[in-house]
Amino acid sequence: MTSMPFYVSPEQLMKDRADYARKGIARGRSVVVLGYDRGILFVAENPSRALHKVSEIYDRIAFAAVGKYNEFENLRVAGVRYADLRGYSYDRIDVTARGLANAYAQTLGTVFTQESKPYEVEIVVAEVGESADDDQIYRLTYDGSVADEHGFVAMGGAGDVIENALKDRWTPGMSLGAALTLAVELLGKDPAGGHDRSLEPAQLEVAVLDRERPRRTFRRIGGTLLRDLLNHTSRVTDAPSVDDATPGHHDILTGEAPRDESTNPQTQRPAAEDDGDRS
Amino acid sequence: MSLGPDAGRLPAAYLAAGSSSFTEFLGAHAPQLLPSGRRLPAGSFEAPHGTTIVSATFDGGVVMAGDRRATMGNIIANRDMEKVFAADEYSAVGIAGTAGIAIELVKLFQVELEHYEKIEGALLSLEGKANRLASMIRANLGMAMQGLSVVPLFAGYDLERPGGRIFSYDVTGGCYEEKDHHSVGSGSLFARGSLRKLWRPGLGTDEAVSVAVEAIYDAADDDSATGGPDLTRRIWPTVAVIDDAGVRFLPDDELRGVVEQVLAQRDGNPGGAR
């Protein structure tokens, strides 16, 4: 007996694919992206220190994702390549979150309609601006739809529940400490209505785009600083504006030994010093 | 040209797994953006050349200094060009040779290091950086044979073996670690002579800066293509200090003090005998 090809309506086909992708995404833990007074905060429930859900793309742009790791990692690397190529062939200032979000949307859309299986991912591309009004947060879903979000986004299994709570409780201009505490509390809520969990710093992946930093604004937050920010009795409500003093890779702020001053790498000497009174 | 259904989609090279090298990505996807990916017409012509770079280690780091002159034949093409750049947080690269290509290579090298950092989430080792630069110079050999050579000097702070280290290159991409101090460019012979007499083990940061500035001064004294400190225009050599706190460039007012001190010592003693 041979199996006959049978007709499946395009509606049904797309619905099946969407259900498939949605189910994959809903299995994962959630990620919250929200604005605070000095930038944009990313909080993910992620016990791994090596397999990141939140990453740097460019000077003022970061990436957060939920879903299948190999698929969003692929998109992250593509985003870094896109941004670095653009910055290299034009200028650093010409790399924008909007351009990257468009490229991702086209890619996800094509994969959704043409390949045998859609990407089971949901991603956020965020760019920190000069002021909170200039911040841009784009949410992209598995089928390539893009939404320009204001203030906050939650994705993953409990995304809808968290987003509803954020609608009531998030306010513009929150301090980093307050925004982080809120995000962590909401990530601990059980969407099925069970007991709330209290998440420990070791279960969290936290990062910021700090608008007041020069050049590369992305920093992860960990160590003592993360514990202090989550602790109501400590007075720490903001990330330090300088990196840790320990020599090494300064992508993480631990607050353990702040440096004298920020030595963010400069491509040249700072411009101000070149504007001397020479003729 | 019709736009297919894939229009706007990120090309396959972006989504390919594997490489964390920006140069390799460019080579596969946009080779025309690589200096080595271009075909050159036959014939020779004159282009601005950068001249002298010196580097010297000190206790806990390394300094790199470059003069500010670019020459084209007997003409001074630029008086205040920067030839020393921060490659990343812990290393600097100085360039001698064809200025246009050299600056393009430095820009590519900076992106290469940052690209690796972002993709891998870790810093490259100092040798790793030095080798990446070597392979870029090697790829430029075709251009070098047509007279567009680039010879960089690379210096950095080694996080694994705390201290400053210096690497020099030849046009074929050979990478050699130098001990204590080194210089490249047209004035390098005079600068090396100067460094040999002035440098000693265990220098402090300020002393090393002063030694580097004095070596540039000596190079400019005997090499017409190297620019000395220009007091009337207030153009000082570019000086980068690299230590466990990263790379920093000395501000103009600090450099002015160093230059004035060197000049005061040379007053009536032009060879700097001591």
Coordinates of C-alpha atoms in Angstrom, one line a residue, chain B:
Chain B
M1 CA 16.9 41.8 -11.0
S2 CA 14.0 40.2 -9.2
L3 CA 13.9 39.9 -5.5
G4 CA 13.5 36.3 -4.5
P5 CA 11.7 35.1 -1.5
D6 CA 15.0 35.2 0.4
A7 CA 15.5 38.9 -0.2
G8 CA 16.7 40.6 3.0
R9 CA 17.4 37.3 4.7
L10 CA 20.9 37.0 6.3
P11 CA 23.1 35.1 3.8
A12 CA 24.2 31.6 4.6
A13 CA 27.7 32.7 5.5
Y14 CA 26.3 34.6 8.5
L15 CA 24.6 31.5 9.8
A16 CA 27.5 29.1 9.1
A17 CA 28.8 27.5 12.3
G18 CA 32.5 27.5 13.1
S19 CA 34.7 30.5 12.7
S20 CA 35.1 33.1 15.3
S21 CA 37.5 35.1 13.0
F22 CA 36.1 38.2 11.4
T23 CA 38.8 38.1 8.7
E24 CA 37.8 34.5 7.7
F25 CA 34.2 35.6 7.6
L26 CA 35.0 38.5 5.3
G27 CA 37.2 36.3 3.2
A28 CA 34.2 34.0 2.6
H29 CA 31.5 36.5 2.3
A30 CA 32.9 39.9 1.3
P31 CA 36.5 39.4 0.1
Q32 CA 36.5 42.8 -1.6
L33 CA 36.6 44.4 1.9
L34 CA 39.9 42.7 2.7
P35 CA 43.1 44.6 1.7
S36 CA 44.4 41.3 0.3
G37 CA 41.2 40.6 -1.6
R38 CA 41.9 43.4 -4.2
R39 CA 43.6 43.1 -7.5
L40 CA 46.2 45.8 -8.1
P41 CA 47.0 47.2 -11.5
A42 CA 50.6 46.9 -12.6
G43 CA 52.9 49.9 -12.2
S44 CA 54.2 51.9 -9.3
F45 CA 53.0 55.1 -7.7
E46 CA 53.7 57.0 -4.6
A47 CA 51.5 56.8 -1.5
P48 CA 52.0 58.3 2.0
H49 CA 54.3 56.3 4.2
G50 CA 54.3 56.2 7.9
T51 CA 57.7 56.1 9.6
T52 CA 59.0 55.3 13.0
I53 CA 57.6 53.3 15.9
V54 CA 59.4 52.4 19.1
S55 CA 58.5 50.2 21.9
A56 CA 60.2 49.5 25.2
T57 CA 59.2 47.3 28.2
F58 CA 59.3 48.5 31.8
D59 CA 58.6 46.9 35.1
G60 CA 55.0 45.8 34.8
G61 CA 54.2 46.7 31.2
V62 CA 55.3 48.2 27.9
V63 CA 55.2 51.6 26.2
M64 CA 54.8 52.2 22.5
A65 CA 55.5 55.5 20.8
G66 CA 55.2 56.7 17.3
D67 CA 56.2 59.9 15.5
R68 CA 53.4 61.8 13.7
R69 CA 54.8 62.3 10.2
A70 CA 53.7 60.7 7.0
T71 CA 55.8 61.3 3.9
M72 CA 55.3 60.9 0.2
G73 CA 58.6 61.0 -1.5
N74 CA 60.2 64.2 -0.4
I75 CA 56.9 65.8 0.6
I76 CA 55.5 65.7 4.2
A77 CA 52.1 64.3 3.5
N78 CA 50.8 64.6 7.0
R79 CA 52.2 66.2 10.2
D80 CA 49.8 65.0 12.8
M81 CA 48.9 61.5 11.8
E82 CA 48.4 58.9 14.5
K83 CA 50.3 55.6 14.0
V84 CA 49.9 54.0 17.4
F85 CA 46.5 52.4 18.0
A86 CA 44.9 50.4 20.8
A87 CA 44.2 47.0 19.3
D88 CA 42.1 45.9 22.3
E89 CA 42.1 46.5 26.0
Y90 CA 45.6 45.1 26.6
S91 CA 47.5 45.6 23.4
A92 CA 48.6 48.3 21.0
V93 CA 49.8 48.2 17.5
G94 CA 52.0 50.7 15.8
I95 CA 52.4 50.9 12.0
A96 CA 55.2 51.7 9.5
G97 CA 54.8 51.5 5.8
T98 CA 52.0 52.4 3.4
A99 CA 49.7 54.5 5.5
G100 CA 46.4 53.7 3.8
I101 CA 46.8 50.0 3.9
A102 CA 48.3 50.0 7.4
I103 CA 45.4 51.9 8.9
E104 CA 43.0 49.6 7.1
L105 CA 44.8 46.6 8.6
V106 CA 44.7 48.1 12.1
K107 CA 41.0 48.7 11.8
L108 CA 40.5 45.1 10.6
F109 CA 42.7 43.8 13.4
Q110 CA 40.7 45.8 16.0
V111 CA 37.4 44.3 14.7
E112 CA 39.0 40.9 14.6
L113 CA 39.9 40.9 18.3
E114 CA 36.6 42.4 19.4
H115 CA 34.7 39.9 17.2
Y116 CA 36.5 37.0 18.8
E117 CA 35.8 38.4 22.3
K118 CA 32.0 38.7 21.5
I119 CA 31.7 35.3 19.9
E120 CA 33.8 33.3 22.3
G121 CA 33.1 35.4 25.4
A122 CA 36.9 35.3 26.2
L123 CA 40.0 37.3 25.4
L124 CA 42.5 35.9 23.0
S125 CA 45.9 35.1 24.5
L126 CA 48.7 37.6 23.6
E127 CA 50.4 35.1 21.3
G128 CA 47.0 34.4 19.7
K129 CA 46.7 38.1 18.9
A130 CA 50.2 38.4 17.6
N131 CA 49.6 35.4 15.4
R132 CA 46.4 36.8 14.0
L133 CA 48.2 39.9 13.1
A134 CA 51.0 37.8 11.4
S135 CA 48.4 36.1 9.2
M136 CA 47.0 39.4 8.1
I137 CA 50.5 40.7 7.2
R138 CA 51.1 37.4 5.3
A139 CA 47.9 37.9 3.3
N140 CA 49.2 41.3 2.3
L141 CA 52.4 39.9 0.7
G142 CA 51.1 40.4 -2.9
M143 CA 50.7 44.1 -2.2
A144 CA 54.0 44.3 -0.4
M145 CA 55.7 43.0 -3.5
Q146 CA 54.2 45.9 -5.4
G147 CA 55.6 48.4 -3.0
L148 CA 52.7 48.7 -0.6
S149 CA 54.2 47.0 2.4
V150 CA 53.1 47.3 6.0
V151 CA 55.3 46.5 8.9
P152 CA 53.7 46.7 12.3
L153 CA 55.0 46.5 15.8
F154 CA 52.8 44.8 18.3
A155 CA 53.0 45.2 22.1
G156 CA 50.8 44.0 24.8
Y157 CA 50.4 43.1 28.4
D158 CA 50.4 39.4 28.9
L159 CA 47.7 38.4 31.4
E160 CA 49.0 34.8 31.7
R161 CA 52.6 35.8 32.3
P162 CA 52.2 39.2 33.8
G163 CA 54.4 41.8 32.0
G164 CA 54.8 43.6 28.8
R165 CA 55.9 41.8 25.6
I166 CA 56.8 43.1 22.1
F167 CA 56.4 41.4 18.7
S168 CA 57.9 42.5 15.5
Y169 CA 57.0 41.3 11.9
D170 CA 58.5 41.1 8.5
V171 CA 56.6 41.6 5.2
T172 CA 56.2 37.9 4.7
G173 CA 54.2 37.6 8.0
G174 CA 57.1 36.3 10.1
C175 CA 56.4 37.1 13.8
Y176 CA 59.3 37.5 16.2
E177 CA 59.2 38.2 19.9
E178 CA 61.6 41.0 20.8
K179 CA 63.3 41.3 24.2
D180 CA 63.3 44.6 26.1
H181 CA 62.8 47.0 23.2
H182 CA 62.4 47.3 19.5
S183 CA 61.7 49.8 16.7
V184 CA 60.4 49.6 13.1
G185 CA 60.2 52.1 10.3
S186 CA 62.6 54.3 8.4
G187 CA 64.1 55.9 11.5
S188 CA 64.3 52.6 13.3
L189 CA 68.1 52.2 13.0
F190 CA 68.7 55.5 14.9
A191 CA 65.9 54.7 17.3
R192 CA 67.4 51.3 18.1
G193 CA 70.8 52.8 18.7
S194 CA 69.2 55.2 21.1
L195 CA 67.2 52.6 22.9
R196 CA 70.2 50.4 23.3
K197 CA 72.0 53.2 25.2
L198 CA 69.1 54.5 27.2
W199 CA 67.0 51.5 28.1
R200 CA 67.9 49.4 31.2
P201 CA 66.1 46.7 33.1
G202 CA 63.6 47.7 35.8
L203 CA 62.6 51.1 34.3
G204 CA 59.6 52.8 35.8
T205 CA 56.6 53.8 33.6
D206 CA 57.7 57.5 33.4
E207 CA 61.3 56.6 32.6
A208 CA 60.2 54.2 29.9
V209 CA 58.0 57.0 28.4
S210 CA 60.9 59.4 28.4
V211 CA 63.2 56.8 26.8
A212 CA 60.7 56.1 24.1
V213 CA 60.2 59.9 23.4
E214 CA 64.0 60.4 23.3
A215 CA 64.4 57.5 20.8
I216 CA 61.8 59.1 18.5
Y217 CA 63.8 62.4 18.9
D218 CA 67.0 60.6 17.9
A219 CA 65.3 59.0 14.9
A220 CA 63.9 62.4 13.8
D221 CA 67.4 63.9 14.2
D222 CA 68.9 61.7 11.5
D223 CA 66.0 60.4 9.4
S224 CA 64.2 63.1 7.3
A225 CA 61.0 61.0 7.1
T226 CA 60.6 60.9 10.9
G227 CA 58.9 63.9 12.5
G228 CA 60.3 65.1 15.8
P229 CA 58.3 67.0 18.5
D230 CA 56.9 70.1 16.9
L231 CA 56.8 72.8 19.5
T232 CA 55.3 75.6 17.4
R233 CA 52.3 73.4 16.3
R234 CA 52.3 71.5 19.6
I235 CA 52.5 68.1 17.9
W236 CA 53.9 65.5 20.2
P237 CA 54.7 61.8 19.5
T238 CA 51.8 59.4 20.3
V239 CA 52.6 57.5 23.4
A240 CA 50.6 54.5 24.6
V241 CA 51.3 52.9 28.0
I242 CA 50.1 49.3 28.4
D243 CA 50.0 47.7 31.8
D244 CA 47.7 45.6 34.0
A245 CA 45.1 48.4 33.9
G246 CA 45.0 48.3 30.1
V247 CA 46.0 50.6 27.3
R248 CA 46.1 54.4 27.9
F249 CA 47.3 57.2 25.7
L250 CA 49.2 60.0 27.3
P251 CA 47.4 63.3 27.1
D252 CA 49.1 66.2 25.3
D253 CA 50.0 68.2 28.4
E254 CA 51.8 65.3 29.9
L255 CA 53.7 64.7 26.7
R256 CA 54.6 68.3 26.5
G257 CA 56.3 68.0 29.9
V258 CA 58.3 64.9 28.8
V259 CA 59.3 66.5 25.5
E260 CA 60.4 69.7 27.2
Q261 CA 62.5 67.7 29.6
V262 CA 64.2 65.8 26.8
L263 CA 64.9 69.0 25.0
A264 CA 66.3 70.7 28.1
Q265 CA 68.8 67.8 28.5
R266 CA 69.8 68.2 24.9
D267 CA 70.4 71.9 25.1
G268 CA 74.0 72.4 24.1
N269 CA 74.3 68.6 24.1
P270 CA 72.6 67.6 20.9
G271 CA 73.8 64.0 20.9
G272 CA 72.4 63.5 24.4
A273 CA 75.8 62.4 25.8
R274 CA 75.6 61.6 29.5

